[in-house]
Coordinates of C-alpha atoms in Angstrom, one line a residue:
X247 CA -58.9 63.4 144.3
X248 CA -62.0 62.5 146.3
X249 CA -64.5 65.2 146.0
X250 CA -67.3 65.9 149.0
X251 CA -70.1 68.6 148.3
X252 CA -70.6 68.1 152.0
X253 CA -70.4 71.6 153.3
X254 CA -71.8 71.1 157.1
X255 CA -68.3 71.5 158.4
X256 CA -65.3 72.5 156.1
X257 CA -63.3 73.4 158.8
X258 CA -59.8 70.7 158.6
X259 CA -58.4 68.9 161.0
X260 CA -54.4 69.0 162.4
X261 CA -52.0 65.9 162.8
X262 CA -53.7 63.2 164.2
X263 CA -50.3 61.2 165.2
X264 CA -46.8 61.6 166.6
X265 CA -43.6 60.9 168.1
X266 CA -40.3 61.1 168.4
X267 CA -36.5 59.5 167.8
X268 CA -33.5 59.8 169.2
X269 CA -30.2 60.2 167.9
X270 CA -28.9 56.7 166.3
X271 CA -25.9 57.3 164.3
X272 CA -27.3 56.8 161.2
X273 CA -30.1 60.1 162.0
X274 CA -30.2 62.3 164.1
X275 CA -33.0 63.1 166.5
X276 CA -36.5 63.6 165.5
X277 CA -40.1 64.6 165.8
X278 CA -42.3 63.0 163.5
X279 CA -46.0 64.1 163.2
X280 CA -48.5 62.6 160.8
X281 CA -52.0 63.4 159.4
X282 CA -53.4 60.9 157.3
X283 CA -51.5 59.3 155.1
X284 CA -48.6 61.7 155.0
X285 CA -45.9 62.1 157.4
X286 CA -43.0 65.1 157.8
X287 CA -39.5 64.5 159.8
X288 CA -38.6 67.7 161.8
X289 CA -35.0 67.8 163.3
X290 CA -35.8 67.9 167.2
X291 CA -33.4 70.5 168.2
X292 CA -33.9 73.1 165.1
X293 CA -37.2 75.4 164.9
X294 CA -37.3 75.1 161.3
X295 CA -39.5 73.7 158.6
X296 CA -39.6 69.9 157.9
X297 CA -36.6 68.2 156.5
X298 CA -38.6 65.8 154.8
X299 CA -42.3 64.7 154.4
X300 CA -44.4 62.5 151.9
X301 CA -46.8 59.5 151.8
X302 CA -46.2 57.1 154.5
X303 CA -46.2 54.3 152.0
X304 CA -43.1 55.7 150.5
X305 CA -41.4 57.3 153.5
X306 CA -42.1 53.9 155.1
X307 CA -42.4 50.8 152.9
X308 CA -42.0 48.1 155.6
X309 CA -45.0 49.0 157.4
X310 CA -48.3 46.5 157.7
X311 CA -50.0 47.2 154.8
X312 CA -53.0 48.0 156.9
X313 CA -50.9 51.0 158.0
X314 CA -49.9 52.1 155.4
X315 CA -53.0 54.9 154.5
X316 CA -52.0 56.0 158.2
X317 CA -52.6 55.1 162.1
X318 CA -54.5 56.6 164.8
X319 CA -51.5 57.1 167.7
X320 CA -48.1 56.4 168.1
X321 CA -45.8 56.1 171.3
X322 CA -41.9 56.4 171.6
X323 CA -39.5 54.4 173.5
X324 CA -36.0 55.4 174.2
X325 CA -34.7 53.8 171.3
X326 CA -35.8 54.3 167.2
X327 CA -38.3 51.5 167.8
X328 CA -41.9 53.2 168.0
X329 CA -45.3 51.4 168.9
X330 CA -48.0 52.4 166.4
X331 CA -52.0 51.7 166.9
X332 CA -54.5 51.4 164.6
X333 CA -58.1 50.6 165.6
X334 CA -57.5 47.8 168.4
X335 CA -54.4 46.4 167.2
X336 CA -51.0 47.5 167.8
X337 CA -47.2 47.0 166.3
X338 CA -44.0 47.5 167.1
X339 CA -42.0 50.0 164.1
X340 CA -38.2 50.3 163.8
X341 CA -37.8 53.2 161.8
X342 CA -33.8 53.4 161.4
X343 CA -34.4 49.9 160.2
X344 CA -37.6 50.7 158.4
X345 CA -39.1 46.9 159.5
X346 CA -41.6 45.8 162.0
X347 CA -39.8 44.3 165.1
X348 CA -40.0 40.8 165.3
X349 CA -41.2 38.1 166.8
X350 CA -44.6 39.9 166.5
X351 CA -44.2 41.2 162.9
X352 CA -47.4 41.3 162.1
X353 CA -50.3 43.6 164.2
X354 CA -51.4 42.0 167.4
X355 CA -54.4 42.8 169.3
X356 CA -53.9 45.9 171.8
X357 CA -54.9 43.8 174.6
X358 CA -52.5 40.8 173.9
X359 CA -49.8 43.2 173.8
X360 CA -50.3 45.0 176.5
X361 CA -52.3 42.4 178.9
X362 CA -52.8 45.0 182.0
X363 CA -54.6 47.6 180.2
X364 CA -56.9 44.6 178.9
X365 CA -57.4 43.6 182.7
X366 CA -57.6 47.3 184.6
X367 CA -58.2 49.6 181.4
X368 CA -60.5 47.7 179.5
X369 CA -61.6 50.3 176.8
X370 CA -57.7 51.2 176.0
X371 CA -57.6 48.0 174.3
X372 CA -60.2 49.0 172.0
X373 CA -58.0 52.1 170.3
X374 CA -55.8 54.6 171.7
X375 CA -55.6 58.1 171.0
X376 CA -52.1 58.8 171.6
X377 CA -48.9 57.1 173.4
X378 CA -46.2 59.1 175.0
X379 CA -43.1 57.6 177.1
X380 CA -41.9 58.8 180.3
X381 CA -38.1 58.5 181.4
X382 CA -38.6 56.2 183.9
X383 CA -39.3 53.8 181.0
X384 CA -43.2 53.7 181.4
X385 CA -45.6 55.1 179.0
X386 CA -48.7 57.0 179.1
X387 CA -51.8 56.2 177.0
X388 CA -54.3 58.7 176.2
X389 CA -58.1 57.4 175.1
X390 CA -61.1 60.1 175.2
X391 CA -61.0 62.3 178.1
X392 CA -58.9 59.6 180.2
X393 CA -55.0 59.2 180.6
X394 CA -53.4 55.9 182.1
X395 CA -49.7 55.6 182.9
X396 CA -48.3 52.2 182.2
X397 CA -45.6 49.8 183.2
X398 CA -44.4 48.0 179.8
X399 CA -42.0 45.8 181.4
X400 CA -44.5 44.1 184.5
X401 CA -47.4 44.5 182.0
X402 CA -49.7 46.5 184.3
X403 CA -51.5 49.8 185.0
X404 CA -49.4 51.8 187.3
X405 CA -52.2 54.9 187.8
X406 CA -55.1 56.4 186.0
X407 CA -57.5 58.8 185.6
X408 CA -59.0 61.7 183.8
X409 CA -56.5 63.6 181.5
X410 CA -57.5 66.9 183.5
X411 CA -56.5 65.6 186.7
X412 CA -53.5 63.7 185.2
X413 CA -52.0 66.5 184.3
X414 CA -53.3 69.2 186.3
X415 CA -51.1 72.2 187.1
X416 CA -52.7 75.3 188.9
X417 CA -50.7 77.7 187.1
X418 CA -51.8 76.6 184.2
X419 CA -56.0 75.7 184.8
X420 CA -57.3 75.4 181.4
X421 CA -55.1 74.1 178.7
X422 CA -57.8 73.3 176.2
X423 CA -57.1 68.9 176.8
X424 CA -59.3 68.3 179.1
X425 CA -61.8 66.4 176.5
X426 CA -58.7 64.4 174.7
X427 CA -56.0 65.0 172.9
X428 CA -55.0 64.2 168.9
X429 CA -51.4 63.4 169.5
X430 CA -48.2 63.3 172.3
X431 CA -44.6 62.9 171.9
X432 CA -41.7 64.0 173.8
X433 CA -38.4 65.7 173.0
X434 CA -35.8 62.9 173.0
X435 CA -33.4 62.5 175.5
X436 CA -35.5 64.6 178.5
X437 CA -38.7 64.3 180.9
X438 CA -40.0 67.7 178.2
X439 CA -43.3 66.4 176.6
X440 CA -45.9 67.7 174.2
X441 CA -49.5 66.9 174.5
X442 CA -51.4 68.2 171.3
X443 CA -55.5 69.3 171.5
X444 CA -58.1 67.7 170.1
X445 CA -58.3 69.8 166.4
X446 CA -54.1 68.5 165.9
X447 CA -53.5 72.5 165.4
X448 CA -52.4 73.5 169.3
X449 CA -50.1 71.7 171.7
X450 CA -49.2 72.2 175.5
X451 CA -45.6 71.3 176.9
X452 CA -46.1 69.0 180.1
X453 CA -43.2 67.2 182.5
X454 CA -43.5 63.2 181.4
X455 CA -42.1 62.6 185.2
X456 CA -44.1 59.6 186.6
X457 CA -43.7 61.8 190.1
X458 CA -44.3 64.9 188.8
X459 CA -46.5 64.6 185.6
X460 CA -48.3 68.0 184.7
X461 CA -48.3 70.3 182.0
X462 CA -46.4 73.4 182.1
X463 CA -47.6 76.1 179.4
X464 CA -50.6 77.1 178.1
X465 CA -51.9 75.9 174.6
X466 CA -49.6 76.9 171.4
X467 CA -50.0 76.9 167.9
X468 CA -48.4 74.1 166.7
X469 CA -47.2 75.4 163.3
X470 CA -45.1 78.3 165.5
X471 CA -42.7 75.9 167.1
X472 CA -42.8 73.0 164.1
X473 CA -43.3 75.4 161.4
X474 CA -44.4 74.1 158.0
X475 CA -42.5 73.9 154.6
X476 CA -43.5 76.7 151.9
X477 CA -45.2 75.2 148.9
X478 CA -45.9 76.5 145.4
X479 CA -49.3 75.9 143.9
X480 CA -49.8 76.2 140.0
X481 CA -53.4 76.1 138.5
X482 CA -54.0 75.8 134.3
X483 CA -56.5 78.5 133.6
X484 CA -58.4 76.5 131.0
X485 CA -58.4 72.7 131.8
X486 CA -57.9 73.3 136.1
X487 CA -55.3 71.3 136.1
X488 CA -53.2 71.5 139.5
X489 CA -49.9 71.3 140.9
X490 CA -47.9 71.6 143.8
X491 CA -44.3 71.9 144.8
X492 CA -42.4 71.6 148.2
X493 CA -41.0 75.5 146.9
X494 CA -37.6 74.6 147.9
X495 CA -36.7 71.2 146.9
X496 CA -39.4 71.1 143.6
X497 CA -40.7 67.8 145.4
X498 CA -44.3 67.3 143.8
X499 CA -46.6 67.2 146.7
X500 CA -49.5 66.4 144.6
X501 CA -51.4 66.8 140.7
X502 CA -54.6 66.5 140.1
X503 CA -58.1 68.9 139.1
X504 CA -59.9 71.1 140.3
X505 CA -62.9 72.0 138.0
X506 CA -63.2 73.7 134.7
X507 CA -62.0 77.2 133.8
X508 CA -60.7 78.3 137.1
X509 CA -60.1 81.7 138.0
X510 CA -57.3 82.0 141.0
X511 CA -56.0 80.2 143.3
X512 CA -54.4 81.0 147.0
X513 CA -53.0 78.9 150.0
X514 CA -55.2 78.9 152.8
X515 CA -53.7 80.5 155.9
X516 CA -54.3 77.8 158.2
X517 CA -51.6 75.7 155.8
X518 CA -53.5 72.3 155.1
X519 CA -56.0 73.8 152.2
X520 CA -55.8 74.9 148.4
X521 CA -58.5 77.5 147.8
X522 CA -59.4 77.9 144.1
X523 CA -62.8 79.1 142.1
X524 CA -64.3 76.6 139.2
X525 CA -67.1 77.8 136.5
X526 CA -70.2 75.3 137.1
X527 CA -71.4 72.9 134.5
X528 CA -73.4 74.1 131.5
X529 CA -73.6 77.3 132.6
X530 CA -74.6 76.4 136.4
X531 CA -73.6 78.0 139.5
X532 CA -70.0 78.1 140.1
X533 CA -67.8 76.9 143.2
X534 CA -65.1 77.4 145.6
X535 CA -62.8 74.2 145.8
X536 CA -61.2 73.4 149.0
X537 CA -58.8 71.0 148.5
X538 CA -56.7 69.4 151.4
X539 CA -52.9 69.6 150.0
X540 CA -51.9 65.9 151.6
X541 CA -55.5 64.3 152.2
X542 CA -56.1 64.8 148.0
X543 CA -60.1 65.5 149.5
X544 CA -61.9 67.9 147.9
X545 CA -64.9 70.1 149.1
X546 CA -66.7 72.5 146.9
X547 CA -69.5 75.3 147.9
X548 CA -71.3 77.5 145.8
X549 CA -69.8 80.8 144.7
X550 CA -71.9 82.7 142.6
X551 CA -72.5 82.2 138.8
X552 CA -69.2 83.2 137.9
X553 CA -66.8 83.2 140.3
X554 CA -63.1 84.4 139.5
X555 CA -60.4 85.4 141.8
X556 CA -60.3 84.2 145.5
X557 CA -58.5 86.1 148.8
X558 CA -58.6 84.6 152.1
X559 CA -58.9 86.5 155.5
X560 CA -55.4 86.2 157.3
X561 CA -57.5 84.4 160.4
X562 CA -59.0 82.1 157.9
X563 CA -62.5 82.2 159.1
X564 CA -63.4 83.6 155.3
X565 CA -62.7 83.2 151.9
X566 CA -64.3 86.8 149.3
X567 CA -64.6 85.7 145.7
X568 CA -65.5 88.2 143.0
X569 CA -68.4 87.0 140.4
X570 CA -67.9 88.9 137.0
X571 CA -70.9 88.3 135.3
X572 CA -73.0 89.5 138.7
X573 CA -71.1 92.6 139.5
X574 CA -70.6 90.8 143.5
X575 CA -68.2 89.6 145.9
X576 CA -69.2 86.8 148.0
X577 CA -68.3 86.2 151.2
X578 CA -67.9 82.4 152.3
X579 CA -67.3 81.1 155.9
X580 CA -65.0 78.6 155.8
X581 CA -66.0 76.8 158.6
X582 CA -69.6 76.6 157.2
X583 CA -69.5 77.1 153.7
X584 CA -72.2 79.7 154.0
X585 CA -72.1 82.3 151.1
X586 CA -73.2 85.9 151.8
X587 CA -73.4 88.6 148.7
X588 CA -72.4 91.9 148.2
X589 CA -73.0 94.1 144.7
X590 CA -69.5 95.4 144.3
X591 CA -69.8 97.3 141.0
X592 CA -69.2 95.7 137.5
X593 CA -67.3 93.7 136.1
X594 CA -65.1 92.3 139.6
X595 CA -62.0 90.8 139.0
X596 CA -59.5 90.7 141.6
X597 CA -59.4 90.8 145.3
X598 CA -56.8 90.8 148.4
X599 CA -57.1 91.4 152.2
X600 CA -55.6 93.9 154.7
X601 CA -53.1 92.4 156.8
X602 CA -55.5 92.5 159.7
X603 CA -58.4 91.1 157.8
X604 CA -60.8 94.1 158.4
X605 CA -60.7 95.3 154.7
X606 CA -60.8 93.5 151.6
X607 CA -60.2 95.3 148.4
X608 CA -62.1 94.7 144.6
X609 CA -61.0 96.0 141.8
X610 CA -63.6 96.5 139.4
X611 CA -64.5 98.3 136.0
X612 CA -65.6 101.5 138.1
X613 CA -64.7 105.2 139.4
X614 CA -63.3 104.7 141.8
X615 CA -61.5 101.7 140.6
X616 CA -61.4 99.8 143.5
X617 CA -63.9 99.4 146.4
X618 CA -63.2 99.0 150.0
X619 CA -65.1 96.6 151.7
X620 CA -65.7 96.2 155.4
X621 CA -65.1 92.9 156.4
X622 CA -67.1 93.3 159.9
X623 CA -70.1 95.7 158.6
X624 CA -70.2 93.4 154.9
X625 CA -70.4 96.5 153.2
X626 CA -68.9 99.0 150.7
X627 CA -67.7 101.8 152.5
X628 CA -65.1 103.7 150.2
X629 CA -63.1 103.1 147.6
X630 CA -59.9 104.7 145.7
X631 CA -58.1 104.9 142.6
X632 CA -59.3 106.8 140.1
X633 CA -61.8 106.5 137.0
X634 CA -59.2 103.4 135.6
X635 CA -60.5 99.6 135.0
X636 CA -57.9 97.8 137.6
X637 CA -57.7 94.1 137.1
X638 CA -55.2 92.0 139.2
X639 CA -53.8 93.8 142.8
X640 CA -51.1 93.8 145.2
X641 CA -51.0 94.7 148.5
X642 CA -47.8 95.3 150.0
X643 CA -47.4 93.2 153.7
X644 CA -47.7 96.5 155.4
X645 CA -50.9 97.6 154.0
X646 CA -50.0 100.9 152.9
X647 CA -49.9 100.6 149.4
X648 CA -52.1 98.7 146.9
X649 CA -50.6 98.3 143.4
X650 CA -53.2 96.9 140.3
X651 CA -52.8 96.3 136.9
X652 CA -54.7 98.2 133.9
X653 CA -54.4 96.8 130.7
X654 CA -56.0 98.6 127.9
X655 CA -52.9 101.1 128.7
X656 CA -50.5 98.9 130.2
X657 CA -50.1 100.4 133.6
X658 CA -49.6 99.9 137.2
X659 CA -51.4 101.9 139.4
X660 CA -49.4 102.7 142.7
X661 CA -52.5 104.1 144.9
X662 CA -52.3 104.8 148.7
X663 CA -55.2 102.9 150.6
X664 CA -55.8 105.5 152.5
X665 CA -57.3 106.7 149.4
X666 CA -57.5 110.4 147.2
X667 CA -57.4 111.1 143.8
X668 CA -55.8 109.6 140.8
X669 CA -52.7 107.2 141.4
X670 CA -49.6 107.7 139.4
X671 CA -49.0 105.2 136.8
X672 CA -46.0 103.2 135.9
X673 CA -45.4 100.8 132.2
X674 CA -45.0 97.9 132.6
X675 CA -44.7 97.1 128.7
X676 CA -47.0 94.7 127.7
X677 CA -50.4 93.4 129.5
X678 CA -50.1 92.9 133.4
X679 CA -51.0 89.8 134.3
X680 CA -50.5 88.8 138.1
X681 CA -48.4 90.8 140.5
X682 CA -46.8 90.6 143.6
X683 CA -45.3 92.3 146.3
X684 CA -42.0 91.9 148.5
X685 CA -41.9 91.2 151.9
X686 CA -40.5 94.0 152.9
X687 CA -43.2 96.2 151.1
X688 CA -40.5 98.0 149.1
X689 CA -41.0 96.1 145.3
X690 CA -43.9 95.0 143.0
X691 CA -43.1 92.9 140.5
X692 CA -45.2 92.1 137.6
X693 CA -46.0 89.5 134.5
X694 CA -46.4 91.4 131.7
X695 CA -46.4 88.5 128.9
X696 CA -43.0 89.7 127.9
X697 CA -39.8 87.6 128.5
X698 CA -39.2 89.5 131.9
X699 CA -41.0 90.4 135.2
X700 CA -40.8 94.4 135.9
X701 CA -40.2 95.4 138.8
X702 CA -41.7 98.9 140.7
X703 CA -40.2 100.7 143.5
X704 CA -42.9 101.4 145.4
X705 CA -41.6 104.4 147.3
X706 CA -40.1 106.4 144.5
X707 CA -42.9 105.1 141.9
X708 CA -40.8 103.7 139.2
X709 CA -39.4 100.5 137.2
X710 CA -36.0 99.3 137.8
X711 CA -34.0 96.6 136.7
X712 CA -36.5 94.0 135.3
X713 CA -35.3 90.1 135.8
X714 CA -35.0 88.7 132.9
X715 CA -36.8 85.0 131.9
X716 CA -37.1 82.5 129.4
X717 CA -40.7 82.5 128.3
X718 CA -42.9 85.5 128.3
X719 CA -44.2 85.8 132.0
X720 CA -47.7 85.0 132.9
X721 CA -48.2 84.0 136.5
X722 CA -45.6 84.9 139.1
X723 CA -44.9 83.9 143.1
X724 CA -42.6 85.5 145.1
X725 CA -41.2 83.4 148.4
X726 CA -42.1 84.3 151.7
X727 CA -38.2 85.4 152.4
X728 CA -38.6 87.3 149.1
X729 CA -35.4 85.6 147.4
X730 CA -37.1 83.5 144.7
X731 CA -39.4 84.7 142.1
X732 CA -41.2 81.3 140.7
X733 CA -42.7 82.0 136.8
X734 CA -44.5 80.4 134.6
X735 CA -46.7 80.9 131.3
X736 CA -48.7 79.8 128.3
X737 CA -47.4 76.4 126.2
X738 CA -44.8 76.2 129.2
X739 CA -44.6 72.8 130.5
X740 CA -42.6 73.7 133.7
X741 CA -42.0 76.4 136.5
X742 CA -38.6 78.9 136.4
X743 CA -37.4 79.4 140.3
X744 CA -35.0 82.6 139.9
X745 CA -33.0 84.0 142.4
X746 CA -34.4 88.1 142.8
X747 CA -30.8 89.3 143.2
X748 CA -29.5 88.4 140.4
X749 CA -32.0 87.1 138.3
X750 CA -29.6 83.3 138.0
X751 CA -31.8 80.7 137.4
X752 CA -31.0 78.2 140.2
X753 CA -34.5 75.8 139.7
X754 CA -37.1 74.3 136.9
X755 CA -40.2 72.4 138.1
X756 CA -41.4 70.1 135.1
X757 CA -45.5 70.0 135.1
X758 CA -45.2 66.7 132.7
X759 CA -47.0 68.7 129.7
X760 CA -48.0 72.2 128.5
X761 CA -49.7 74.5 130.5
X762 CA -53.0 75.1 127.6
X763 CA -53.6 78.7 128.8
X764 CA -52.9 81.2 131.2
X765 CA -51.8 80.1 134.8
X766 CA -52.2 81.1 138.1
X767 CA -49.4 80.9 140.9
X768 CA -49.9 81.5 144.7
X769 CA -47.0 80.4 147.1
X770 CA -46.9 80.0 151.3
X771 CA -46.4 77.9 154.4
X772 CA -48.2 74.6 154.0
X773 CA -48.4 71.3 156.5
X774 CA -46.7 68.5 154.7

């Protein structure tokens, strides 16, 4: 991992390539998008997560070797063959065959491969910004704020001009491409295209029809029509050692540090960041990592002398992280990296976010044990549950109910967060050490350190069947569909994935050695 105190602008950027393939025989059709180095394969007709995705290098071991650590644009044909561009040079990609198409197997200069946008496009041969075919068997070429449609087989420029004229459509006036665009690529087999904004986190669908070329929606979110994969993150509380899983298939997406003694770890909601806190050295001040999940770069920002557990806002403009030795929570701009404090009460420990990112909730060693923060005013304004020490939370996805752990009696609070009086209490046998809630805000389930993860009915305010494990649960994730409950703990050198209904174990992720203390698990949608 590459680490960057460089804080002026945290904010990550989307995929910065794609295109398309049709059906062949030997796949079927699909939409490709890349960022960096890394590369996922979505089926073209489904609206479903990836069906594959890794390093280009190993997804694709015939490329240039200049291409390999990634490429700026990419432009289909009508068959599997794909041009690719890097800088000012340009090849030709088979990737049924996985093999550069010959004669020209090596990268050729984008002006000797296309000669017309050398002699009437003259700064297109310098670097293109994406490629996207039409079906008359043309292709446009995107560069800055400019748009060029081009005739492959007579080699020339057939029209150009600026991207927002190009593709201008009065029912749709302001798209959000008029300065450029990060990516295009069509759905194979029809005129539909898909021209993706400048950040590589939005698109707008267009008509590729040379007679008819304009877009025909407004901008999208990306992620909502080529959703991401769900990944599994695991941090070692003592050495910050760091994992993460594609949750399904147990492919390891990457391994590698964070910092030393970390204290939590989440996904970030935007999908292309790890969040996790890090004590500083010799008793400095302390840090929020950012890590990208498929670039391996990693930002830090300051966080307080001791920061602990981290929570995200659900719009992920912010990240609050409690400091225990400073009685705070700190609220960080992710964009920026600017910190702001609040005194929160002593000793902070954990902390989660409403659904709609107006509250955030501390629990603290305090009456009331946890304190309601205003996300908007940056302040304290009320808190709830009781004269109790609470220590790691819940909050159920409909907001309603906020379970926490106290472990000098080995209870689970079940408090209302619309607040009054003391919560009832539920044993959860030995020391709670990370819960979790179901999706459908009717379970808690909870690492106790024994061999099996209680589980609370939220409505009637009780245990129920616990699911038995092999090791004595520490750190637990629940999937976003709420089937699989992941667990891990101490000495363990891998990760159980158990099926919630029956408790069947059905996968084990091995980590390669022992975990040396506690771990922390977060799971949810991730690019890559």
């Amino acid at each position: 991992m590459i680490e960057s105190t460089d804080n002026t602008d945290l904010t990550p950027p989307g995929v910065n390539a794609a295109f398309s393939t049709p059906d062949s025989g030997q796949a079927r059709a699909s939409v490709f998008m890349v960022r960096g180095d890394w590369a996922v394969r979505h089926e073209a007709a489904a609206v479903a997560p990836p069906a594959e995705g890794g390093a280009m290098r190993d997804l694709w071991p015939g490329l240039p070797a200049a291409y390999r650590n990634g490429f700026d644009a990419a432009c289909s044909t009508d068959t599997a063959r794909v041009y690719l561009f890097k800088g000012a040079t340009c090849v030709l990609y088979d990737f049924v065959q996985n093999a550069t198409v010959p004669p020209n197997a090596s990268p050729a200069s984008i002006g000797d491969r296309f000669p017309g946008l050398r002699k009437d496009a003259p700064d297109f041969a310098e670097g293109i910004d994406a490629g996207l075919p039409a079906p008359d068997g043309t292709v446009y070429f995107f560069r800055g704020s400019r748009c060029v449609n081009y005739d492959i087989e007579g080699d020339e420029v057939l029209e150009q001009g600026t991207i927002a004229d190009f593709w201008h459509n009065p029912d749709h006036p302001d798209p959000g491409i008029a300065d450029g665009i990060a990516a295009a690529f069509n759905h194979p087999a029809t005129s539909n295209g898909y021209l993706v904004t400048r950040d590589g986190k939005r698109y707008v669908e267009c008509d590729t029809d040379p007679a008819r070329h304009r877009v025909t929606s407004g901008a999208k979110v990306l992620r909502d029509r080529w959703p991401y994969r769900t990944f599994l993150t695991l941090l070692d509380e003592f050495s910050g050692r760091l994992w993460i899983f594609d949750a399904d298939s147990g492919q390891t997406i990457r391994q590698g540090q964070t910092g030393r003694k970390p204290g939590g770890v989440v996904i970030s909601p935007d999908g292309f960041r790890v969040l996790a806190t890090t004590l500083g050295a010799s008793g400095g001040t302390g840090s929020l990592v950012l890590l990208d999940i498929t670039a391996g770069t990693l930002k830090t920002v300051e966080a307080g002398r001791s920061p602990y557990r981290v929570a995200a806002l659900p719009d992920g403009s912010a990240a609050y992280v409690t400091d225990t030795s400073d009685e705070a929570v700190y609220a960080i701009d992710l964009a920026t990296g600017n910190a702001r404090r609040l005194d929160i009460g002593p000793r902070p420990e954990d902390v989660v976010a409403s659904p709609e990112g107006d509250r955030v909730y501390v629990a603290r060693d305090a009456n009331p044990a946890v304190a309601v923060v205003d996300t908007a005013q940056h302040a304290v304004t009320g808190g709830f549950g009781g004269d109790n020490t609470a220590s790691c939370m819940a909050l159920t996805p409909d907001g309603t109910t906020l379970a926490f752990g106290i472990v000098p009696v080995n209870m689970v609070a079940v408090a209302s967060t619309s607040g009054g009086g003391e919560p009832p209490l539920v044993p959860v046998g030995q020391s709670p050490e990370q819960l979790v809630a179901s999706p459908d805000s009717r379970y808690v389930y909870v690492a106790n350190r024994g061999a099996e993860v209680k589980v609370i009915d939220v409505a009637a305010i009780r245990e129920v069947t616990p699911i038995r494990v092999r090791d004595r649960s520490n750190a637990i994730a629940l999937s976003p569909d709420g089937e699989y409950l992941y667990v891990t703990s101490q000495g363990v050198d891998s990760v159980q994935k158990l099926r919630v209904s029956d408790g069947v174990q059905v996968g084990e992720f091995a980590l390669g050695s022992a975990l040396e203390r506690y771990a922390y698990l977060a799971i949810g949608p991730a690019w890559g």
